[in-house]
mmCIF file with all atom_site columns, C-alpha atoms in Angstrom:
data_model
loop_
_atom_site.group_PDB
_atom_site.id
_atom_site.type_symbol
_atom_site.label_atom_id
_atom_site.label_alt_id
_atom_site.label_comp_id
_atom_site.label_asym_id
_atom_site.label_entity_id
_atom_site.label_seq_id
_atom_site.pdbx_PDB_ins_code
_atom_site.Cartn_x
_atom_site.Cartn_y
_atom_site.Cartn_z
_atom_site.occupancy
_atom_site.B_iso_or_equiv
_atom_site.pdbx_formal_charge
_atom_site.auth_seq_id
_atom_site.auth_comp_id
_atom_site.auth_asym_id
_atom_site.auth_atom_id
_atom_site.pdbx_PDB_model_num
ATOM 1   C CA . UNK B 1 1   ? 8.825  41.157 -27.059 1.00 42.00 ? 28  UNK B CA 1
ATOM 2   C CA . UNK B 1 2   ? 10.897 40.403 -29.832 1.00 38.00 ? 29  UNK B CA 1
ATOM 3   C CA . UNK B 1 3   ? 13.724 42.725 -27.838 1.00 37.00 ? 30  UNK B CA 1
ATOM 4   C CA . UNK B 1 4   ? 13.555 40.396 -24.871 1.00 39.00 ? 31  UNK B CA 1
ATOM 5   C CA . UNK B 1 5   ? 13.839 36.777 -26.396 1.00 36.00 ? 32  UNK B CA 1
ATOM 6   C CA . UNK B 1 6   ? 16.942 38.959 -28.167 1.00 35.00 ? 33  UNK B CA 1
ATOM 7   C CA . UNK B 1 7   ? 18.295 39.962 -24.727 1.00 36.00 ? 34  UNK B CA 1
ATOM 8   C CA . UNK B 1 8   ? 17.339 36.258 -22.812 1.00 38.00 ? 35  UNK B CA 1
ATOM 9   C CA . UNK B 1 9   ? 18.975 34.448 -25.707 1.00 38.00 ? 36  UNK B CA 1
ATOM 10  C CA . UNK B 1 10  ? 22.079 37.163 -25.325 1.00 39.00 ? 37  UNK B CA 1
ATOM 11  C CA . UNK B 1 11  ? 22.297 35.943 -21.806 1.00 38.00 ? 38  UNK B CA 1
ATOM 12  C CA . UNK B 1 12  ? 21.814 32.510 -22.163 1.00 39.00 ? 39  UNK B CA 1
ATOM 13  C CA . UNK B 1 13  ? 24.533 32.104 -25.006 1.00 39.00 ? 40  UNK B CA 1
ATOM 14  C CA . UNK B 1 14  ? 26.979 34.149 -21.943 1.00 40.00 ? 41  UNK B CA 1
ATOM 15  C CA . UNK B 1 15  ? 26.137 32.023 -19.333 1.00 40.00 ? 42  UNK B CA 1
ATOM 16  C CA . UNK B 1 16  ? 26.991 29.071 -20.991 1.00 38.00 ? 43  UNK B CA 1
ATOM 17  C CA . UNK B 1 17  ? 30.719 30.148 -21.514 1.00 42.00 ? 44  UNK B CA 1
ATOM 18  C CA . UNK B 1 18  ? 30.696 30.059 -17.380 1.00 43.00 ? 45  UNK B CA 1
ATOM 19  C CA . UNK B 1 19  ? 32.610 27.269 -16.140 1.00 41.00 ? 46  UNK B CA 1
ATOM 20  C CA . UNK B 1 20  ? 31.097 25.030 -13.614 1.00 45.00 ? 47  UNK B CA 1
ATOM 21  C CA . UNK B 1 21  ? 32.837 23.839 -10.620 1.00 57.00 ? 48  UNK B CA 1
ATOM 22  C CA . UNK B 1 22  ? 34.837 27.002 -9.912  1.00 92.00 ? 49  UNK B CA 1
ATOM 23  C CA . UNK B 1 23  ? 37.040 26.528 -12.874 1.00 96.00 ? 50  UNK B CA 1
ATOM 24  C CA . UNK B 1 24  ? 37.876 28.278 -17.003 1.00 97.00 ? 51  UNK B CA 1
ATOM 25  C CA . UNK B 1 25  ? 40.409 27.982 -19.136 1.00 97.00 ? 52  UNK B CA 1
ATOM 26  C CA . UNK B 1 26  ? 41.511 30.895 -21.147 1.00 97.00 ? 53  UNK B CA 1
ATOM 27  C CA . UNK B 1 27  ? 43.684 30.321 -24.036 1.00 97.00 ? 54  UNK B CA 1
ATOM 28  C CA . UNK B 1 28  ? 45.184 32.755 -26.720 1.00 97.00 ? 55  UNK B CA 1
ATOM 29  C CA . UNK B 1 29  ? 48.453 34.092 -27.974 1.00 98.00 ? 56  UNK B CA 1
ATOM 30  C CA . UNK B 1 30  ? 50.182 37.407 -27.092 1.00 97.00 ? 57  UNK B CA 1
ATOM 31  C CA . UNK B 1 31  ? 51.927 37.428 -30.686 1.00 97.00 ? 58  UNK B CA 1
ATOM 32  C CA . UNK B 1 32  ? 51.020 40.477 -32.259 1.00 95.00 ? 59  UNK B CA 1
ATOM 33  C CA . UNK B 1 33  ? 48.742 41.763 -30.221 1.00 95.00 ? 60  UNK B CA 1
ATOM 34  C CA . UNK B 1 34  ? 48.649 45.578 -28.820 1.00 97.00 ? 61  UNK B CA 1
ATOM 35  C CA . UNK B 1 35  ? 52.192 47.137 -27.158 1.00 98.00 ? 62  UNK B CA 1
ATOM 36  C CA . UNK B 1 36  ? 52.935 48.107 -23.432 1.00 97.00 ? 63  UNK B CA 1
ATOM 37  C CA . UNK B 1 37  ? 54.991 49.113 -20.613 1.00 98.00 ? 64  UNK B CA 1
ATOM 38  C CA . UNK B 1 38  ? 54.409 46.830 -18.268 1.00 97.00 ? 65  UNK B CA 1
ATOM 39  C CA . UNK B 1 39  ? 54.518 46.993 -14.175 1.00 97.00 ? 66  UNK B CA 1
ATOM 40  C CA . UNK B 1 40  ? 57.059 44.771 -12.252 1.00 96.00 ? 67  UNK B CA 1
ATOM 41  C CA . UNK B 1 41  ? 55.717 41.982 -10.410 1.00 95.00 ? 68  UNK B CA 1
ATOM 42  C CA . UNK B 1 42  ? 53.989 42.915 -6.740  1.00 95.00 ? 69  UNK B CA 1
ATOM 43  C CA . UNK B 1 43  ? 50.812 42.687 -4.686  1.00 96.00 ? 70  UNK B CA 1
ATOM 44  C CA . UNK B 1 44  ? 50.207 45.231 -5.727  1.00 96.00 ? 71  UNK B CA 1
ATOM 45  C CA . UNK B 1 45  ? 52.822 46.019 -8.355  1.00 96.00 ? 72  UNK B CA 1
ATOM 46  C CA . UNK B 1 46  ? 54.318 49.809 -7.817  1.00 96.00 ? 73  UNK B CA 1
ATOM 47  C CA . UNK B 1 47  ? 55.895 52.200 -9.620  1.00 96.00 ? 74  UNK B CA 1
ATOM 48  C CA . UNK B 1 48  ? 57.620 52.518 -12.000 1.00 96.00 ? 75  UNK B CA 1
ATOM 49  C CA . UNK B 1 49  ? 56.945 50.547 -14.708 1.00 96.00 ? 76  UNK B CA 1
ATOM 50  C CA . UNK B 1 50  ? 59.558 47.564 -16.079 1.00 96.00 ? 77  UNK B CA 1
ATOM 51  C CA . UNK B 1 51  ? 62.988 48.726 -17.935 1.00 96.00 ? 78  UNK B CA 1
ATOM 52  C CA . UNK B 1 52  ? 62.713 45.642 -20.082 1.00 95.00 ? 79  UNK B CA 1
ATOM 53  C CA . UNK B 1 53  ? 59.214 44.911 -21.115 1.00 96.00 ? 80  UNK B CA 1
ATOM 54  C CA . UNK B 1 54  ? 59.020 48.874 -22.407 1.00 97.00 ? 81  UNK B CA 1
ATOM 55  C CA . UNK B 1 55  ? 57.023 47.538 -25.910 1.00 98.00 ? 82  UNK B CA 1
ATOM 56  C CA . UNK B 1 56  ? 55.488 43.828 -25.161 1.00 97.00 ? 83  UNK B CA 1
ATOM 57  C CA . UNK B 1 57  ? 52.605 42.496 -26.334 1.00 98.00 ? 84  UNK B CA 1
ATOM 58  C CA . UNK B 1 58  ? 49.590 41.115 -24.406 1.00 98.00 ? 85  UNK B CA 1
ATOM 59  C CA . UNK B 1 59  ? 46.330 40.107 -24.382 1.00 98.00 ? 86  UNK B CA 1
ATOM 60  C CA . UNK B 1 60  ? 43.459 40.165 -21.736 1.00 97.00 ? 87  UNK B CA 1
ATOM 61  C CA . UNK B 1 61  ? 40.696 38.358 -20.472 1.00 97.00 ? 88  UNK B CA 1
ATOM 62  C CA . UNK B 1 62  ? 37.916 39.962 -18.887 1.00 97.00 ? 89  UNK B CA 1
ATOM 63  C CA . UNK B 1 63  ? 35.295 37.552 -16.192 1.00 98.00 ? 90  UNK B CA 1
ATOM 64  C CA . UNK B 1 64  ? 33.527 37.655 -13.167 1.00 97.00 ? 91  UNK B CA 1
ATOM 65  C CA . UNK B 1 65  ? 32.987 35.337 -10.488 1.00 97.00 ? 92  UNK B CA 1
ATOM 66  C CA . UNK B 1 66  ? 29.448 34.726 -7.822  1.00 96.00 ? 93  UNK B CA 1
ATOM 67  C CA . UNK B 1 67  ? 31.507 33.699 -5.136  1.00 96.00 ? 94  UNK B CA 1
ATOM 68  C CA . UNK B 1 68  ? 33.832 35.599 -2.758  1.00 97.00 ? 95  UNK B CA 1
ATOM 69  C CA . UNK B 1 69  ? 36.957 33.520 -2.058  1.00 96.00 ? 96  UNK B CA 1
ATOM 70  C CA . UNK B 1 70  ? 40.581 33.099 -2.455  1.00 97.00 ? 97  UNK B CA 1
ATOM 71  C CA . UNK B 1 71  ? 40.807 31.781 -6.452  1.00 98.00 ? 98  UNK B CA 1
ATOM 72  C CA . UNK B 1 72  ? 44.509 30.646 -7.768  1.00 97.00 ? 99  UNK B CA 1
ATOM 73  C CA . UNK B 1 73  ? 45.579 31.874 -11.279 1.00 98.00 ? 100 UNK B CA 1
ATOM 74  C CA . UNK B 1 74  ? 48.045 29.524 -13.472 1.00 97.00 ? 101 UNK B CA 1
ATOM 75  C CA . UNK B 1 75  ? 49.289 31.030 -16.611 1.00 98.00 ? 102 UNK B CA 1
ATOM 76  C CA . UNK B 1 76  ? 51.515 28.551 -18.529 1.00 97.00 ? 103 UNK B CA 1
ATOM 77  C CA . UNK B 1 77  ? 53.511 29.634 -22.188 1.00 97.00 ? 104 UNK B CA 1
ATOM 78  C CA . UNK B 1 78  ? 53.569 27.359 -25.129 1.00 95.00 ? 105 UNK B CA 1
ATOM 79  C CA . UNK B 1 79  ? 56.793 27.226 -26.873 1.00 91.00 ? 106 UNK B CA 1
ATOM 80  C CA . UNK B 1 80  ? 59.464 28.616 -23.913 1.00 87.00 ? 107 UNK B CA 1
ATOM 81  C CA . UNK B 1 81  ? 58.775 31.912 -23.946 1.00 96.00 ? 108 UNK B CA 1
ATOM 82  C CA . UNK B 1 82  ? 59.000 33.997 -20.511 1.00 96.00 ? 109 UNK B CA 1
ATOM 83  C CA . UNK B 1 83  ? 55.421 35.222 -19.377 1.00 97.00 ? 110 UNK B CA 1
ATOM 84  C CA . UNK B 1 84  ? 53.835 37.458 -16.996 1.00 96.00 ? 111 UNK B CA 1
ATOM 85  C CA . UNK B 1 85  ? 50.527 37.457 -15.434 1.00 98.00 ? 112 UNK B CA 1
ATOM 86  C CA . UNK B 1 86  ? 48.874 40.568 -14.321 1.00 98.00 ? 113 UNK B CA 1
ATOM 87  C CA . UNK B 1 87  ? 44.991 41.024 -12.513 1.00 98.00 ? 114 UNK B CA 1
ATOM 88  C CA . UNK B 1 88  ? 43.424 44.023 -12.601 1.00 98.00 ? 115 UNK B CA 1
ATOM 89  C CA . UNK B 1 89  ? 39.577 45.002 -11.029 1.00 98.00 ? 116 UNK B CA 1
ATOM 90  C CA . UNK B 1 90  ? 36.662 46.764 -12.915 1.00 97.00 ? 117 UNK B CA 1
ATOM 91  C CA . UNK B 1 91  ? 38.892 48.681 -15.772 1.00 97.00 ? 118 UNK B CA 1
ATOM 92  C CA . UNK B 1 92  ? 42.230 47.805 -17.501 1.00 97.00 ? 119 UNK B CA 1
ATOM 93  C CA . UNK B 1 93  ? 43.805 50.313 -19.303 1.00 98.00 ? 120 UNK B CA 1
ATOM 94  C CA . UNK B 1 94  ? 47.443 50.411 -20.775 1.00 98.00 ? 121 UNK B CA 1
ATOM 95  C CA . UNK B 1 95  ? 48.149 53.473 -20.387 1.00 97.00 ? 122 UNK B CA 1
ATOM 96  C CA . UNK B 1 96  ? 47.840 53.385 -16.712 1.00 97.00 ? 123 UNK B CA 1
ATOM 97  C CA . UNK B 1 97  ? 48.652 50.211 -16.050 1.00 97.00 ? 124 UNK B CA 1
ATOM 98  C CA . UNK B 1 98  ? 49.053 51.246 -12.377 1.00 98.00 ? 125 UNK B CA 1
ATOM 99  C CA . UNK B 1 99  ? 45.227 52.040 -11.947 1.00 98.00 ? 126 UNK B CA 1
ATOM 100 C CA . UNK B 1 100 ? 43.046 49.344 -10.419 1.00 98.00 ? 127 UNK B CA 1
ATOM 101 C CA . UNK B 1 101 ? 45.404 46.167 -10.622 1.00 98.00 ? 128 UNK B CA 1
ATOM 102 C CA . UNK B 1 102 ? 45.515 43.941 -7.910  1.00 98.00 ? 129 UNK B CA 1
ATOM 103 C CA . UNK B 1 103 ? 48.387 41.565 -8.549  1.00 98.00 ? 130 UNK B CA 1
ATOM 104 C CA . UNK B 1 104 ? 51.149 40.785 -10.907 1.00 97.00 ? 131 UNK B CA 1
ATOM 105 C CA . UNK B 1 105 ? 53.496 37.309 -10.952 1.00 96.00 ? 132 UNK B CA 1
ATOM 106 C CA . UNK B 1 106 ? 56.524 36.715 -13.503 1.00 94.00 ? 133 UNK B CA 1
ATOM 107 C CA . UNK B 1 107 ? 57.858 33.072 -12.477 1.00 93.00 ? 134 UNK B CA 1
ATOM 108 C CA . UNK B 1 108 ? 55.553 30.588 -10.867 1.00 91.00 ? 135 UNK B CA 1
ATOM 109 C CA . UNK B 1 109 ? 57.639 28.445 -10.226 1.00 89.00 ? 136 UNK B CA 1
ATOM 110 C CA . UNK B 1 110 ? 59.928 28.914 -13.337 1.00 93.00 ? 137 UNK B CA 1
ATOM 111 C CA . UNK B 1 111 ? 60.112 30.477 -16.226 1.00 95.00 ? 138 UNK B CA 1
ATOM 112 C CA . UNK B 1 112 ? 57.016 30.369 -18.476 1.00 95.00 ? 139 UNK B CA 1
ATOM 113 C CA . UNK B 1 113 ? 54.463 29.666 -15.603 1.00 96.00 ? 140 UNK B CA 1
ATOM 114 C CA . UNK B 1 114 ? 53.010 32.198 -13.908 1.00 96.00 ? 141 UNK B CA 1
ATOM 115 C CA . UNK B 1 115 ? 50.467 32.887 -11.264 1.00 96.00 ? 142 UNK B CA 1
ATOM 116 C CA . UNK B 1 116 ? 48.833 33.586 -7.744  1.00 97.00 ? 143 UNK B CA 1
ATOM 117 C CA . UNK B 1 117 ? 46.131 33.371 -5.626  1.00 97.00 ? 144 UNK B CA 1
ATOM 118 C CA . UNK B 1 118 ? 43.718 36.148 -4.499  1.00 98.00 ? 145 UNK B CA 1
ATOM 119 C CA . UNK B 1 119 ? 40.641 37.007 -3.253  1.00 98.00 ? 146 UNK B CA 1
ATOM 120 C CA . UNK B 1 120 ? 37.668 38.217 -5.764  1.00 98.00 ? 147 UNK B CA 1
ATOM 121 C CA . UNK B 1 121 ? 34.530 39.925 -4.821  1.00 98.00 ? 148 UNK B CA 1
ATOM 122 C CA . UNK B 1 122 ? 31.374 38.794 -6.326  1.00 97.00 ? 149 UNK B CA 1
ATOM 123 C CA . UNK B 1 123 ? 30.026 40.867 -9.077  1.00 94.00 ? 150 UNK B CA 1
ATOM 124 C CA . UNK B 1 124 ? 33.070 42.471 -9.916  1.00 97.00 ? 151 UNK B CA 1
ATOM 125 C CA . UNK B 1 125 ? 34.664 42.091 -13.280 1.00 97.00 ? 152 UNK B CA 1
ATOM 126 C CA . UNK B 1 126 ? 38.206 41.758 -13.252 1.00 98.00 ? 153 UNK B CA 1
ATOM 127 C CA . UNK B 1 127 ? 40.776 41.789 -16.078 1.00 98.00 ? 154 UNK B CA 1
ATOM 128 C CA . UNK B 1 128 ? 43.039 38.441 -16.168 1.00 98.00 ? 155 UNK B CA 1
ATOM 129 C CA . UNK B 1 129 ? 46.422 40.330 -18.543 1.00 98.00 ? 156 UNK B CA 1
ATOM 130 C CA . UNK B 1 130 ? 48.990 37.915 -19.683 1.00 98.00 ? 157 UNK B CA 1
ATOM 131 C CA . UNK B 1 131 ? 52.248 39.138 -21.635 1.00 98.00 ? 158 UNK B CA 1
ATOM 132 C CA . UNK B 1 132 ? 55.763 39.054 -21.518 1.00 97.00 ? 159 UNK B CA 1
ATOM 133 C CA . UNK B 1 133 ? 58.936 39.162 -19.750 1.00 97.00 ? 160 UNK B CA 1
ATOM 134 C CA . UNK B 1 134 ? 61.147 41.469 -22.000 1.00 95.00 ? 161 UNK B CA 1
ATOM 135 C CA . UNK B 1 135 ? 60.004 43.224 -25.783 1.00 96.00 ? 162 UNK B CA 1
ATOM 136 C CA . UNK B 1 136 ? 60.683 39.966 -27.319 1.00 91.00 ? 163 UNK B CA 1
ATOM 137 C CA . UNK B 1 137 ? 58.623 37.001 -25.530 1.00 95.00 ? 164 UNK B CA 1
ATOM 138 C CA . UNK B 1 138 ? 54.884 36.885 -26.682 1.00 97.00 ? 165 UNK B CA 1
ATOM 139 C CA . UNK B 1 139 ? 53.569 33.650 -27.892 1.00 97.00 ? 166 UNK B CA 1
ATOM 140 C CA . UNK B 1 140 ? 50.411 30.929 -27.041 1.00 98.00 ? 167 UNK B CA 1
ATOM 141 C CA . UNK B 1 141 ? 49.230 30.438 -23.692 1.00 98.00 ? 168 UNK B CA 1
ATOM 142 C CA . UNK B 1 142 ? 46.687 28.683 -21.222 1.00 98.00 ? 169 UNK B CA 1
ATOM 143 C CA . UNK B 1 143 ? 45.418 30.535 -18.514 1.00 98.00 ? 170 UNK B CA 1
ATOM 144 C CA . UNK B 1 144 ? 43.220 28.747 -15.779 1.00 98.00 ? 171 UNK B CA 1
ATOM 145 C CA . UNK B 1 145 ? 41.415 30.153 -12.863 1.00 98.00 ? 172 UNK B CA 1
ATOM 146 C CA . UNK B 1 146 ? 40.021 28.187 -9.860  1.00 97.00 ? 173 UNK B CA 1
ATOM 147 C CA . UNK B 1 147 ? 38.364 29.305 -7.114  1.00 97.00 ? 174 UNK B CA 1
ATOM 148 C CA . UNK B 1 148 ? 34.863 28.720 -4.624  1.00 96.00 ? 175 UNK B CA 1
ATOM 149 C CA . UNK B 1 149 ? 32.338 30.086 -7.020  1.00 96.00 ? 176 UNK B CA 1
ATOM 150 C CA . UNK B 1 150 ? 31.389 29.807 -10.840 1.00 96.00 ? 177 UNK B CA 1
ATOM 151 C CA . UNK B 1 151 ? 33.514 31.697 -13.140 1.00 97.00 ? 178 UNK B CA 1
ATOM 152 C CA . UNK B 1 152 ? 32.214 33.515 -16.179 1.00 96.00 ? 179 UNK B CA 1
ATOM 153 C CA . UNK B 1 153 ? 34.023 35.053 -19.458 1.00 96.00 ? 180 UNK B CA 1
ATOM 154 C CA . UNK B 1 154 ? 32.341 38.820 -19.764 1.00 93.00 ? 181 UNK B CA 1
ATOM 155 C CA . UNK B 1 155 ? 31.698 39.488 -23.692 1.00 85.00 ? 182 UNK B CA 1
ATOM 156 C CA . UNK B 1 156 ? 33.695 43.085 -24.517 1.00 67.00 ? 183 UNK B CA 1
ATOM 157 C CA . UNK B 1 157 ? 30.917 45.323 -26.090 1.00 57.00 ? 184 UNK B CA 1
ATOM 158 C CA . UNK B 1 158 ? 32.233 44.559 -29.661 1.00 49.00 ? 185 UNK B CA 1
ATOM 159 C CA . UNK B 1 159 ? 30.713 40.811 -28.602 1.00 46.00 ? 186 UNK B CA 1
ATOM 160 C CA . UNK B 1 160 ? 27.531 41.832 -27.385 1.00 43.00 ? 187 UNK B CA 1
ATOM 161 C CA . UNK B 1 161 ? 27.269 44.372 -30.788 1.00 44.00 ? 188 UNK B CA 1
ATOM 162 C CA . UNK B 1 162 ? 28.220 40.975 -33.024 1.00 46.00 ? 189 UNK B CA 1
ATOM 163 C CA . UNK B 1 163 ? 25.992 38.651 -31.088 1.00 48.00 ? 190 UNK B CA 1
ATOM 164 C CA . UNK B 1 164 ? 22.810 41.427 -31.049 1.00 53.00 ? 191 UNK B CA 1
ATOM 165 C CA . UNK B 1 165 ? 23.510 41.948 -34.878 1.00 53.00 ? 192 UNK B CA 1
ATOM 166 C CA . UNK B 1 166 ? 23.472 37.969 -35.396 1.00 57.00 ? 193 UNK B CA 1
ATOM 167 C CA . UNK B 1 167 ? 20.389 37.184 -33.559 1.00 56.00 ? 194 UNK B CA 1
ATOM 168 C CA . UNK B 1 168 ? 18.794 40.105 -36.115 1.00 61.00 ? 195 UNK B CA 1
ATOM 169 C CA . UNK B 1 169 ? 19.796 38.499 -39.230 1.00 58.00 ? 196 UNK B CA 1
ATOM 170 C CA . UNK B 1 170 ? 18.365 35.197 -37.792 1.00 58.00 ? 197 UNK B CA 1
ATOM 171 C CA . UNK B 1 171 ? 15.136 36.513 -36.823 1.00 60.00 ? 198 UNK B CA 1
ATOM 172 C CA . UNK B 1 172 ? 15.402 38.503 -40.257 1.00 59.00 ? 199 UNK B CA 1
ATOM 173 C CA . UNK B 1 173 ? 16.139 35.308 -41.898 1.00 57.00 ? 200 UNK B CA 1
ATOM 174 C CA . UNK B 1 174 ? 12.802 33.842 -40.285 1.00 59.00 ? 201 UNK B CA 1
ATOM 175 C CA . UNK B 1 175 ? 10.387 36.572 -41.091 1.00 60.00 ? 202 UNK B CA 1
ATOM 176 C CA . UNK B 1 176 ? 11.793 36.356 -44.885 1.00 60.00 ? 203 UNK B CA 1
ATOM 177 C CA . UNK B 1 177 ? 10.849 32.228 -44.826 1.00 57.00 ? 204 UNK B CA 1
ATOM 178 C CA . UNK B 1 178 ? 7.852  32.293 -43.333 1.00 59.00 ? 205 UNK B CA 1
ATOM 179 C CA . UNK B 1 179 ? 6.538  35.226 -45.749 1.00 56.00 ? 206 UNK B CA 1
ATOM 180 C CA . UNK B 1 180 ? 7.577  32.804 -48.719 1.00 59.00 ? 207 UNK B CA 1
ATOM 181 C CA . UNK B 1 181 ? 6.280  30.064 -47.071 1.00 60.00 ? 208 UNK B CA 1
ATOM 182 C CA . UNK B 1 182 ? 2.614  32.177 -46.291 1.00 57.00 ? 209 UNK B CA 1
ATOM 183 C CA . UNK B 1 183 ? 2.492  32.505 -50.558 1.00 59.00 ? 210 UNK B CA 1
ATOM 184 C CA . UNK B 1 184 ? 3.788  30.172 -52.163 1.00 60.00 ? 211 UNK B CA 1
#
């Protein structure tokens, strides 16, 4: 029992990072973060890979949306640097950055905004990547996605592990008070 008000409360603390309305806001900053060959912009981006974002950092996003519909994707840098949006369905992997992407956009319209609009499938999680132009643009960003149905941030693993391992020090924390409380 104790498993599955773990689990509910899991679920409940996930599906209140869902925007209402069709609409989240992802924000973050690409400084620092891991290295990649990017693709060139496309729908869907081809072969080969950019000659001058050979080592750029990005970041990622992962959600899922209970609509089908066409949703638009805005990607706007803080700070003038050149960025680069990238979608990708059910698995995003740098190495292959060719495998399961959807879309890519560079300027949208100018330099340092970037997006598209695309249909999503319900139930599928995607993989919102932003990054940079060339090996030497990375920086903050907002990232915004609108669409027909409610959009939801998906924890990676390493949240669900943290958030598991939290509620068990809480309930840990209770069953240590209400012992004291039982003898003292």
């Amino acid at each position: 029992m104790k498993t599955s008000l773990l689990l509910a409360a899991a679920l409940a603390t996930v599906s209140a990072s869902a925007a209402s309305a069709g609409t989240i806001v992802f924000t973050g900053n690409t400084s620092g973060g891991p290295l990649w060959n990017r693709p060139v912009q496309g729908n869907p981006p081809t072969p080969p890979a950019s000659t001058v974002g050979t080592a750029v950092n990005y970041r990622f996003h992962q959600f899922a949306v209970d609509a089908n519909g066409a949703y638009s994707f805005q990607t706007t840098a803080t700070g003038g640097w050149d960025n680069y949006t990238f979608l990708y369905a059910n698995a995003f992997n740098p190495l292959t950055p060719f495998a399961n992407i959807i879309v890519g956009n560079d300027d949208n319209p100018f330099i340092g905004v970037s997006g598209f609009t695309t249909n999503l499938t319900a139930g599928t999680t995607y993989f919102l990547v932003v990054t940079g132009f060339d090996n030497g643009n990375a920086g903050a960003y907002s990232a915004e996605i609108r669409g027909p149905g409610n959009i939801a941030a998906v924890p990676e693993p390493e949240s669900w592990a943290l958030m598991i391992a939290g509620f068990a020090a809480a309930g840990g924390a209770l069953r240590i008070r209400r012992s004291r409380i039982a003898y003292a």
